[in-house]
mmCIF file with all atom_site columns, C-alpha atoms in Angstrom:
data_model
loop_
_atom_site.group_PDB
_atom_site.id
_atom_site.type_symbol
_atom_site.label_atom_id
_atom_site.label_alt_id
_atom_site.label_comp_id
_atom_site.label_asym_id
_atom_site.label_entity_id
_atom_site.label_seq_id
_atom_site.pdbx_PDB_ins_code
_atom_site.Cartn_x
_atom_site.Cartn_y
_atom_site.Cartn_z
_atom_site.occupancy
_atom_site.B_iso_or_equiv
_atom_site.pdbx_formal_charge
_atom_site.auth_seq_id
_atom_site.auth_comp_id
_atom_site.auth_asym_id
_atom_site.auth_atom_id
_atom_site.pdbx_PDB_model_num
ATOM 1   C CA . PHE S 1 1   ? 167.759 151.118 82.800  1.00 55.00 ? 205 PHE S CA 1
ATOM 2   C CA . TYR S 1 2   ? 164.666 150.138 80.842  1.00 63.00 ? 206 TYR S CA 1
ATOM 3   C CA . TYR S 1 3   ? 163.218 153.627 80.624  1.00 71.00 ? 207 TYR S CA 1
ATOM 4   C CA . TRP S 1 4   ? 166.565 155.168 79.653  1.00 75.00 ? 208 TRP S CA 1
ATOM 5   C CA . ASN S 1 5   ? 166.888 152.450 77.040  1.00 79.00 ? 209 ASN S CA 1
ATOM 6   C CA . ARG S 1 6   ? 163.506 153.384 75.544  1.00 84.00 ? 210 ARG S CA 1
ATOM 7   C CA . ILE S 1 7   ? 164.354 157.091 75.541  1.00 90.00 ? 211 ILE S CA 1
ATOM 8   C CA . VAL S 1 8   ? 167.671 156.485 73.795  1.00 91.00 ? 212 VAL S CA 1
ATOM 9   C CA . PHE S 1 9   ? 166.166 154.301 71.084  1.00 92.00 ? 213 PHE S CA 1
ATOM 10  C CA . ILE S 1 10  ? 163.203 156.620 70.496  1.00 94.00 ? 214 ILE S CA 1
ATOM 11  C CA . THR S 1 11  ? 165.726 159.435 70.091  1.00 95.00 ? 215 THR S CA 1
ATOM 12  C CA . LEU S 1 12  ? 167.743 157.344 67.624  1.00 95.00 ? 216 LEU S CA 1
ATOM 13  C CA . TYR S 1 13  ? 164.687 156.443 65.558  1.00 96.00 ? 217 TYR S CA 1
ATOM 14  C CA . SER S 1 14  ? 163.566 160.075 65.519  1.00 96.00 ? 218 SER S CA 1
ATOM 15  C CA . SER S 1 15  ? 167.029 161.243 64.479  1.00 96.00 ? 219 SER S CA 1
ATOM 16  C CA . ILE S 1 16  ? 167.137 158.735 61.627  1.00 96.00 ? 220 ILE S CA 1
ATOM 17  C CA . VAL S 1 17  ? 163.762 159.905 60.328  1.00 96.00 ? 221 VAL S CA 1
ATOM 18  C CA . LEU S 1 18  ? 164.718 163.559 60.694  1.00 97.00 ? 222 LEU S CA 1
ATOM 19  C CA . PHE S 1 19  ? 168.081 163.156 58.961  1.00 96.00 ? 223 PHE S CA 1
ATOM 20  C CA . SER S 1 20  ? 166.493 161.165 56.130  1.00 96.00 ? 224 SER S CA 1
ATOM 21  C CA . ALA S 1 21  ? 163.835 163.841 55.697  1.00 95.00 ? 225 ALA S CA 1
ATOM 22  C CA . ILE S 1 22  ? 166.545 166.520 55.535  1.00 95.00 ? 226 ILE S CA 1
ATOM 23  C CA . LEU S 1 23  ? 168.356 164.516 52.845  1.00 93.00 ? 227 LEU S CA 1
ATOM 24  C CA . PHE S 1 24  ? 165.110 164.268 50.848  1.00 92.00 ? 228 PHE S CA 1
ATOM 25  C CA . LEU S 1 25  ? 164.471 168.002 51.199  1.00 93.00 ? 229 LEU S CA 1
ATOM 26  C CA . LYS S 1 26  ? 168.021 168.778 50.045  1.00 93.00 ? 230 LYS S CA 1
ATOM 27  C CA . LYS S 1 27  ? 167.341 166.785 46.862  1.00 89.00 ? 231 LYS S CA 1
ATOM 28  C CA . TYR S 1 28  ? 169.418 163.731 47.823  1.00 90.00 ? 232 TYR S CA 1
ATOM 29  C CA . PRO S 1 29  ? 166.830 160.918 47.791  1.00 89.00 ? 233 PRO S CA 1
ATOM 30  C CA . GLU S 1 30  ? 169.427 158.448 46.467  1.00 92.00 ? 234 GLU S CA 1
ATOM 31  C CA . ILE S 1 31  ? 171.310 158.875 49.775  1.00 93.00 ? 235 ILE S CA 1
ATOM 32  C CA . GLY S 1 32  ? 168.287 159.408 52.041  1.00 92.00 ? 236 GLY S CA 1
ATOM 33  C CA . THR S 1 33  ? 166.476 156.176 51.181  1.00 93.00 ? 237 THR S CA 1
ATOM 34  C CA . PRO S 1 34  ? 169.388 153.765 51.769  1.00 94.00 ? 238 PRO S CA 1
ATOM 35  C CA . PHE S 1 35  ? 170.378 155.702 54.900  1.00 95.00 ? 239 PHE S CA 1
ATOM 36  C CA . PHE S 1 36  ? 166.851 155.391 56.293  1.00 95.00 ? 240 PHE S CA 1
ATOM 37  C CA . VAL S 1 37  ? 166.541 151.677 55.509  1.00 96.00 ? 241 VAL S CA 1
ATOM 38  C CA . ILE S 1 38  ? 170.021 150.632 56.656  1.00 96.00 ? 242 ILE S CA 1
ATOM 39  C CA . MET S 1 39  ? 170.092 152.715 59.832  1.00 96.00 ? 243 MET S CA 1
ATOM 40  C CA . THR S 1 40  ? 166.561 151.692 60.799  1.00 96.00 ? 244 THR S CA 1
ATOM 41  C CA . LEU S 1 41  ? 167.443 148.009 60.395  1.00 97.00 ? 245 LEU S CA 1
ATOM 42  C CA . ILE S 1 42  ? 170.682 148.367 62.355  1.00 96.00 ? 246 ILE S CA 1
ATOM 43  C CA . THR S 1 43  ? 168.972 150.306 65.141  1.00 95.00 ? 247 THR S CA 1
ATOM 44  C CA . TYR S 1 44  ? 166.080 147.827 65.258  1.00 95.00 ? 248 TYR S CA 1
ATOM 45  C CA . CYS S 1 45  ? 168.466 144.850 65.554  1.00 95.00 ? 249 CYS S CA 1
ATOM 46  C CA . ILE S 1 46  ? 170.426 146.520 68.344  1.00 92.00 ? 250 ILE S CA 1
ATOM 47  C CA . ASP S 1 47  ? 167.184 147.551 70.054  1.00 90.00 ? 251 ASP S CA 1
ATOM 48  C CA . LYS S 1 48  ? 165.908 143.967 70.036  1.00 89.00 ? 252 LYS S CA 1
ATOM 49  C CA . SER S 1 49  ? 169.270 142.661 71.215  1.00 87.00 ? 253 SER S CA 1
ATOM 50  C CA . VAL S 1 50  ? 169.334 145.058 74.148  1.00 83.00 ? 254 VAL S CA 1
ATOM 51  C CA . THR S 1 51  ? 165.680 144.351 74.963  1.00 78.00 ? 255 THR S CA 1
ATOM 52  C CA . ASN S 1 52  ? 166.227 140.584 74.974  1.00 76.00 ? 256 ASN S CA 1
ATOM 53  C CA . THR S 1 53  ? 169.369 140.882 77.050  1.00 74.00 ? 257 THR S CA 1
ATOM 54  C CA . PHE S 1 54  ? 168.596 143.463 79.736  1.00 66.00 ? 258 PHE S CA 1
ATOM 55  C CA . VAL S 1 55  ? 164.969 144.518 80.047  1.00 51.00 ? 259 VAL S CA 1
ATOM 56  C CA . VAL S 1 56  ? 163.428 141.698 82.066  1.00 57.00 ? 260 VAL S CA 1
ATOM 57  C CA . ASN S 1 57  ? 166.274 141.567 84.554  1.00 53.00 ? 261 ASN S CA 1
ATOM 58  C CA . SER S 1 58  ? 166.624 145.306 85.003  1.00 56.00 ? 262 SER S CA 1
ATOM 59  C CA . LEU S 1 59  ? 162.923 145.816 85.774  1.00 58.00 ? 263 LEU S CA 1
ATOM 60  C CA . TYR S 1 60  ? 162.965 143.366 88.678  1.00 60.00 ? 264 TYR S CA 1
ATOM 61  C CA . LEU S 1 61  ? 166.616 143.404 89.715  1.00 62.00 ? 265 LEU S CA 1
ATOM 62  C CA . PRO S 1 62  ? 166.339 146.067 92.466  1.00 71.00 ? 266 PRO S CA 1
ATOM 63  C CA . ILE S 1 63  ? 163.472 144.148 94.095  1.00 72.00 ? 267 ILE S CA 1
ATOM 64  C CA . SER S 1 64  ? 165.401 140.877 93.850  1.00 71.00 ? 268 SER S CA 1
ATOM 65  C CA . ILE S 1 65  ? 168.516 142.415 95.388  1.00 72.00 ? 269 ILE S CA 1
ATOM 66  C CA . ALA S 1 66  ? 166.437 143.929 98.202  1.00 74.00 ? 270 ALA S CA 1
ATOM 67  C CA . ARG S 1 67  ? 164.875 140.511 98.896  1.00 77.00 ? 271 ARG S CA 1
ATOM 68  C CA . ILE S 1 68  ? 168.294 138.863 98.978  1.00 78.00 ? 272 ILE S CA 1
ATOM 69  C CA . HIS S 1 69  ? 169.557 141.476 101.449 1.00 74.00 ? 273 HIS S CA 1
ATOM 70  C CA . ASP S 1 70  ? 166.465 141.025 103.633 1.00 76.00 ? 274 ASP S CA 1
ATOM 71  C CA . ILE S 1 71  ? 166.916 137.258 103.709 1.00 81.00 ? 275 ILE S CA 1
ATOM 72  C CA . GLU S 1 72  ? 170.633 137.583 104.487 1.00 80.00 ? 276 GLU S CA 1
ATOM 73  C CA . GLU S 1 73  ? 169.908 140.091 107.244 1.00 77.00 ? 277 GLU S CA 1
ATOM 74  C CA . ASP S 1 74  ? 167.258 137.848 108.813 1.00 75.00 ? 278 ASP S CA 1
ATOM 75  C CA . GLU S 1 75  ? 169.615 134.869 108.725 1.00 76.00 ? 279 GLU S CA 1
ATOM 76  C CA . LEU S 1 76  ? 172.403 136.947 110.258 1.00 75.00 ? 280 LEU S CA 1
ATOM 77  C CA . ILE S 1 77  ? 170.135 138.206 113.043 1.00 71.00 ? 281 ILE S CA 1
ATOM 78  C CA . ASN S 1 78  ? 168.881 134.698 113.770 1.00 73.00 ? 282 ASN S CA 1
ATOM 79  C CA . SER S 1 79  ? 172.397 133.218 113.828 1.00 72.00 ? 283 SER S CA 1
ATOM 80  C CA . SER S 1 80  ? 174.054 135.988 115.855 1.00 62.00 ? 284 SER S CA 1
ATOM 81  C CA . ASP S 1 81  ? 174.630 135.957 119.608 1.00 61.00 ? 285 ASP S CA 1
ATOM 82  C CA . ILE S 1 82  ? 172.970 139.333 120.048 1.00 58.00 ? 286 ILE S CA 1
ATOM 83  C CA . GLY S 1 83  ? 169.897 139.141 122.230 1.00 57.00 ? 287 GLY S CA 1
ATOM 84  C CA . CYS S 1 84  ? 166.633 139.954 120.506 1.00 56.00 ? 288 CYS S CA 1
ATOM 85  C CA . GLU S 1 85  ? 164.257 142.258 122.321 1.00 59.00 ? 289 GLU S CA 1
ATOM 86  C CA . GLY S 1 86  ? 161.798 142.797 119.473 1.00 55.00 ? 290 GLY S CA 1
ATOM 87  C CA . GLY S 1 87  ? 163.096 146.238 118.496 1.00 53.00 ? 291 GLY S CA 1
ATOM 88  C CA . GLU S 1 88  ? 165.688 145.007 116.062 1.00 51.00 ? 292 GLU S CA 1
ATOM 89  C CA . LYS S 1 89  ? 163.575 145.395 112.927 1.00 52.00 ? 293 LYS S CA 1
ATOM 90  C CA . PHE S 1 90  ? 164.102 149.093 112.288 1.00 51.00 ? 294 PHE S CA 1
ATOM 91  C CA . MET S 1 91  ? 165.183 150.565 108.981 1.00 47.00 ? 295 MET S CA 1
ATOM 92  C CA . TYR S 1 92  ? 168.829 150.121 107.954 1.00 50.00 ? 296 TYR S CA 1
ATOM 93  C CA . HIS S 1 93  ? 169.485 147.840 110.889 1.00 51.00 ? 297 HIS S CA 1
ATOM 94  C CA . HIS S 1 94  ? 172.750 145.994 110.992 1.00 55.00 ? 298 HIS S CA 1
ATOM 95  C CA . PRO S 1 95  ? 172.801 143.064 113.417 1.00 49.00 ? 299 PRO S CA 1
ATOM 96  C CA . LEU S 1 96  ? 176.282 143.872 114.719 1.00 49.00 ? 300 LEU S CA 1
ATOM 97  C CA . LEU S 1 97  ? 175.266 147.327 115.908 1.00 55.00 ? 301 LEU S CA 1
ATOM 98  C CA . ASN S 1 98  ? 174.567 147.759 119.568 1.00 55.00 ? 302 ASN S CA 1
ATOM 99  C CA . GLN S 1 99  ? 170.964 148.880 119.978 1.00 58.00 ? 303 GLN S CA 1
ATOM 100 C CA . GLU S 1 100 ? 171.850 150.692 123.203 1.00 57.00 ? 304 GLU S CA 1
ATOM 101 C CA . ASN S 1 101 ? 173.734 153.247 121.092 1.00 56.00 ? 305 ASN S CA 1
ATOM 102 C CA . TRP S 1 102 ? 170.508 154.113 119.303 1.00 57.00 ? 306 TRP S CA 1
ATOM 103 C CA . ASN S 1 103 ? 168.506 154.447 122.503 1.00 60.00 ? 307 ASN S CA 1
ATOM 104 C CA . SER S 1 104 ? 171.027 156.501 124.462 1.00 60.00 ? 308 SER S CA 1
ATOM 105 C CA . LYS S 1 105 ? 171.048 160.287 124.496 1.00 58.00 ? 309 LYS S CA 1
ATOM 106 C CA . ILE S 1 106 ? 174.241 162.169 123.813 1.00 55.00 ? 310 ILE S CA 1
#
């Protein structure tokens, strides 16, 4: 989310500058100046609000969720009645699956 957020706000800032420049070139500086100032302030306030609300969490959230799932999976494996033979730690393992199904040939 963070990188999309930056792209969106860079696009907004660029659009504000471009539209203000077009207004100046069309001989409407009395509209271009207030537009530039007001829209830049509004966009900056929203940018800071979004940054303060989402950025820190969204950068580390996938890692945190993965850690939580790993801890839950380890606890479930340790508390289950399924015998552990050492081969249970393969990718996408669910402790309720029968490992014999993975080892058998069809």
